[in-house]
Short mmCIF file of C-alpha atoms in Angstrom, two decimals:
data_model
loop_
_atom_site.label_atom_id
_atom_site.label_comp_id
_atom_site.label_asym_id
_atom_site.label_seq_id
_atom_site.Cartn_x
_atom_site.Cartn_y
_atom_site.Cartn_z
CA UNK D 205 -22.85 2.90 32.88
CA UNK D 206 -24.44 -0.63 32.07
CA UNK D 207 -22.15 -3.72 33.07
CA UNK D 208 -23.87 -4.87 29.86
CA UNK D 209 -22.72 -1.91 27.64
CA UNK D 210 -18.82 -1.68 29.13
CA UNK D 211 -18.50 -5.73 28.29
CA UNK D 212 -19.70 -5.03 24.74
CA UNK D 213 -17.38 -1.66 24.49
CA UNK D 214 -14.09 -4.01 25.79
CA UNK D 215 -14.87 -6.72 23.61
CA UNK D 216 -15.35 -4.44 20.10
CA UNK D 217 -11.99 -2.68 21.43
CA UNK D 218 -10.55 -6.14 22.00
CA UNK D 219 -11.66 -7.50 18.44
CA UNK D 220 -10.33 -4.18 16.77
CA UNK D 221 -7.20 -4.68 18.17
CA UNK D 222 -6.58 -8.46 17.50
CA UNK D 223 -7.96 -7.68 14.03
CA UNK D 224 -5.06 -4.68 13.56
CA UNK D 225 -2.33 -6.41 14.85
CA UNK D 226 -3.57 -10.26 12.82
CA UNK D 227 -3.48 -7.52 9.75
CA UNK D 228 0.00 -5.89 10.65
CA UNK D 229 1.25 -9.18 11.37
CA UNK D 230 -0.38 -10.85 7.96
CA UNK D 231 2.43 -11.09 4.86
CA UNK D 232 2.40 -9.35 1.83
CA UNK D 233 0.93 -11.12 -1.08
CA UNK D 234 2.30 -10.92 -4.85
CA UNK D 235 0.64 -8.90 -7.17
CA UNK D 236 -0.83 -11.35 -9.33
CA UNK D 237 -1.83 -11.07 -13.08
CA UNK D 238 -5.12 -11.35 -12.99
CA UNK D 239 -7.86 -9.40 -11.10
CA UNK D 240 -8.93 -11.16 -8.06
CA UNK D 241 -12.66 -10.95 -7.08
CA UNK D 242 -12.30 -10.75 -3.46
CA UNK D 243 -9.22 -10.42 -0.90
CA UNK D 244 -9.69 -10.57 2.83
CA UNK D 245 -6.73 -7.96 4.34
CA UNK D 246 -5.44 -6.88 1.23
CA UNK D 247 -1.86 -6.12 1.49
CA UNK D 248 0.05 -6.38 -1.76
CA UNK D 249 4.24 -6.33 -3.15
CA UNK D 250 5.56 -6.40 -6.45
CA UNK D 251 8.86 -5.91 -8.61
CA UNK D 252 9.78 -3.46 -11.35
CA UNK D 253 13.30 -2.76 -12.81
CA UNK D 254 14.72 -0.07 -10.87
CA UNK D 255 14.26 3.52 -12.59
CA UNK D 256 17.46 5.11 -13.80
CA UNK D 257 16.81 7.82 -10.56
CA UNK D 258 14.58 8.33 -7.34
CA UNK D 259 13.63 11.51 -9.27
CA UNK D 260 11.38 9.20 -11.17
CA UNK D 261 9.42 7.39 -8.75
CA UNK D 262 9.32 10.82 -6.58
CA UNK D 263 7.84 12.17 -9.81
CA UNK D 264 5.40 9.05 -10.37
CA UNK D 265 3.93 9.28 -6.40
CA UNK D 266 3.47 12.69 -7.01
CA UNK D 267 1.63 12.22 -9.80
CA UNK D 268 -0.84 10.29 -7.66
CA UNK D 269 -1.15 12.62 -5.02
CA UNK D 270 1.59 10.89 -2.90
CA UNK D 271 3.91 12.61 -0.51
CA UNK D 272 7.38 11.06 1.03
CA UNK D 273 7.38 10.58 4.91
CA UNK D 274 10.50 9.40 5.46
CA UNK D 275 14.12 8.01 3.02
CA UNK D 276 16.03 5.60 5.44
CA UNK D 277 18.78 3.42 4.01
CA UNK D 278 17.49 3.01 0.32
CA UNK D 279 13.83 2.84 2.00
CA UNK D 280 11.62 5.28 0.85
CA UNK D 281 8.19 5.66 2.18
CA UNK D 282 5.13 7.81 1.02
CA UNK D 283 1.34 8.63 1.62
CA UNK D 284 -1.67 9.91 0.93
CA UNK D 285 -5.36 10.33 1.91
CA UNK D 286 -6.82 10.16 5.23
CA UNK D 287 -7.53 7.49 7.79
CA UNK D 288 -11.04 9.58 8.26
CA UNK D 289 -11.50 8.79 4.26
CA UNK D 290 -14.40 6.36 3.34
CA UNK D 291 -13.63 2.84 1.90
CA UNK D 292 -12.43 4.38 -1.48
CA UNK D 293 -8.88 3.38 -2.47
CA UNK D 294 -8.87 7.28 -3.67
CA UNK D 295 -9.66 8.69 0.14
CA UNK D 296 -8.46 6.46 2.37
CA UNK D 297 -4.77 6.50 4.05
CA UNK D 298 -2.77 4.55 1.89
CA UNK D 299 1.08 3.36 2.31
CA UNK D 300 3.58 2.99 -0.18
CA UNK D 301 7.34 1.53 0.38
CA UNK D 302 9.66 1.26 -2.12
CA UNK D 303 12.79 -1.17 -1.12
CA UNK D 304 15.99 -1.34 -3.75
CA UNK D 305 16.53 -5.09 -4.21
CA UNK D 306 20.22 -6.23 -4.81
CA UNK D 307 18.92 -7.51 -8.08
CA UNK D 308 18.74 -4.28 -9.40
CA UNK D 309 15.44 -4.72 -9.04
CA UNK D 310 12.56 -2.39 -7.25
CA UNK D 311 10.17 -3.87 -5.14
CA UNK D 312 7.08 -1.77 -4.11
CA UNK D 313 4.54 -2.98 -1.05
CA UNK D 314 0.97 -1.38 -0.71
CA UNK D 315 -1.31 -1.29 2.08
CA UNK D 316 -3.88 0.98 3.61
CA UNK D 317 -2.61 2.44 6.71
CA UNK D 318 -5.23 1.51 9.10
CA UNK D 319 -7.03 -1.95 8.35
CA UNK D 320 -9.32 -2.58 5.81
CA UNK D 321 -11.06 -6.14 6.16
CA UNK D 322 -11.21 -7.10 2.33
CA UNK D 323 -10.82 -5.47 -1.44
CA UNK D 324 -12.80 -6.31 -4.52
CA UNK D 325 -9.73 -5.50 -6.69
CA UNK D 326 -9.66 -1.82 -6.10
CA UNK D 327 -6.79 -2.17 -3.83
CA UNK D 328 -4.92 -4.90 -6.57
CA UNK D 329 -6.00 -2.38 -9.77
CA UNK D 330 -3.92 0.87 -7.78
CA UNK D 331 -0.71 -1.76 -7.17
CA UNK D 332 -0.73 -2.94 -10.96
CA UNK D 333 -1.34 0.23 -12.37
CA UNK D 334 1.76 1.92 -10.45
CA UNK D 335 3.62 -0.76 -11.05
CA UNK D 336 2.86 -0.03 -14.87
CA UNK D 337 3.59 4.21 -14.44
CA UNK D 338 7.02 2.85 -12.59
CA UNK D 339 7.63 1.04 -15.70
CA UNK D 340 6.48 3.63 -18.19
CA UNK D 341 8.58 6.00 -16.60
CA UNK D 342 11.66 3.91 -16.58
CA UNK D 343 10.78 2.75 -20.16
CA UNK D 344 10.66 6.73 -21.23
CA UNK D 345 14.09 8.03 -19.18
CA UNK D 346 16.09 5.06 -20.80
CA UNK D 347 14.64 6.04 -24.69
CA UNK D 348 16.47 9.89 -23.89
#
């Protein structure tokens, strides 16, 4: 093989792995209100009231096609698509925590689960809009 062609093979490895582990490393950001236009390493949390019971959000992530990987301590962690999926917030492999807050409250993070280098709001629209099912849901078990 090419000296030329190994040096360019190391250095895309080298980039894709200072570019993973930059976006592993990188903090959540706060679901804001508004729509943003463009992200770079979208990775986003947010708080809802807790639902009455897990039931609820195990209902709500099933309702999206979600499946739980693993319950640890209050943790609960679920996930669908694939990392072979195209850019689509629909196909790719997407991560959802849920951490119980001592506030009674329920904080949620969402992030792809391989790195994805920006989002034009795709990403932000999926986090709001479970954030508003979570809420629905908890809104409709307290009304029984």
């Amino acid at each position: 093989m090419n000296i030329e062609i190994m040096q360019a093979l190391i250095t895309i490895i080298a980039v894709l792995v200072f570019t993973t582990i930059l976006y592993k490393a990188m903090p959540y950001r706060e679901l804001s209100a508004t729509k943003p236009g463009f992200v770079f390493f979208p990775k986003y949390k947010h708080r809802v009231a807790k639902p009455d019971s897990d039931f609820h959000v195990e209902e709500v992530m099933s309702s999206l096609g979600f499946r739980k990987k693993e319950s640890l301590n209050g943790i609960t962690m679920y996930s669908r698509g694939s990392v072979l999926g195209d850019i689509s917030i629909k196909l790719i492999k997407v991560n959802v925590t849920f951490t119980p807050m001592n506030d009674g409250s329920l904080e949620y993070t969402v992030e792809p689960a391989w790195v994805v280098a920006f989002d034009t709001g795709d990403h932000w629209l999926f986090s709001k809009e479970l954030g508003d099912k979570l809420l629905s849901e908890s809104d409709t078990s307290s009304d029984n």
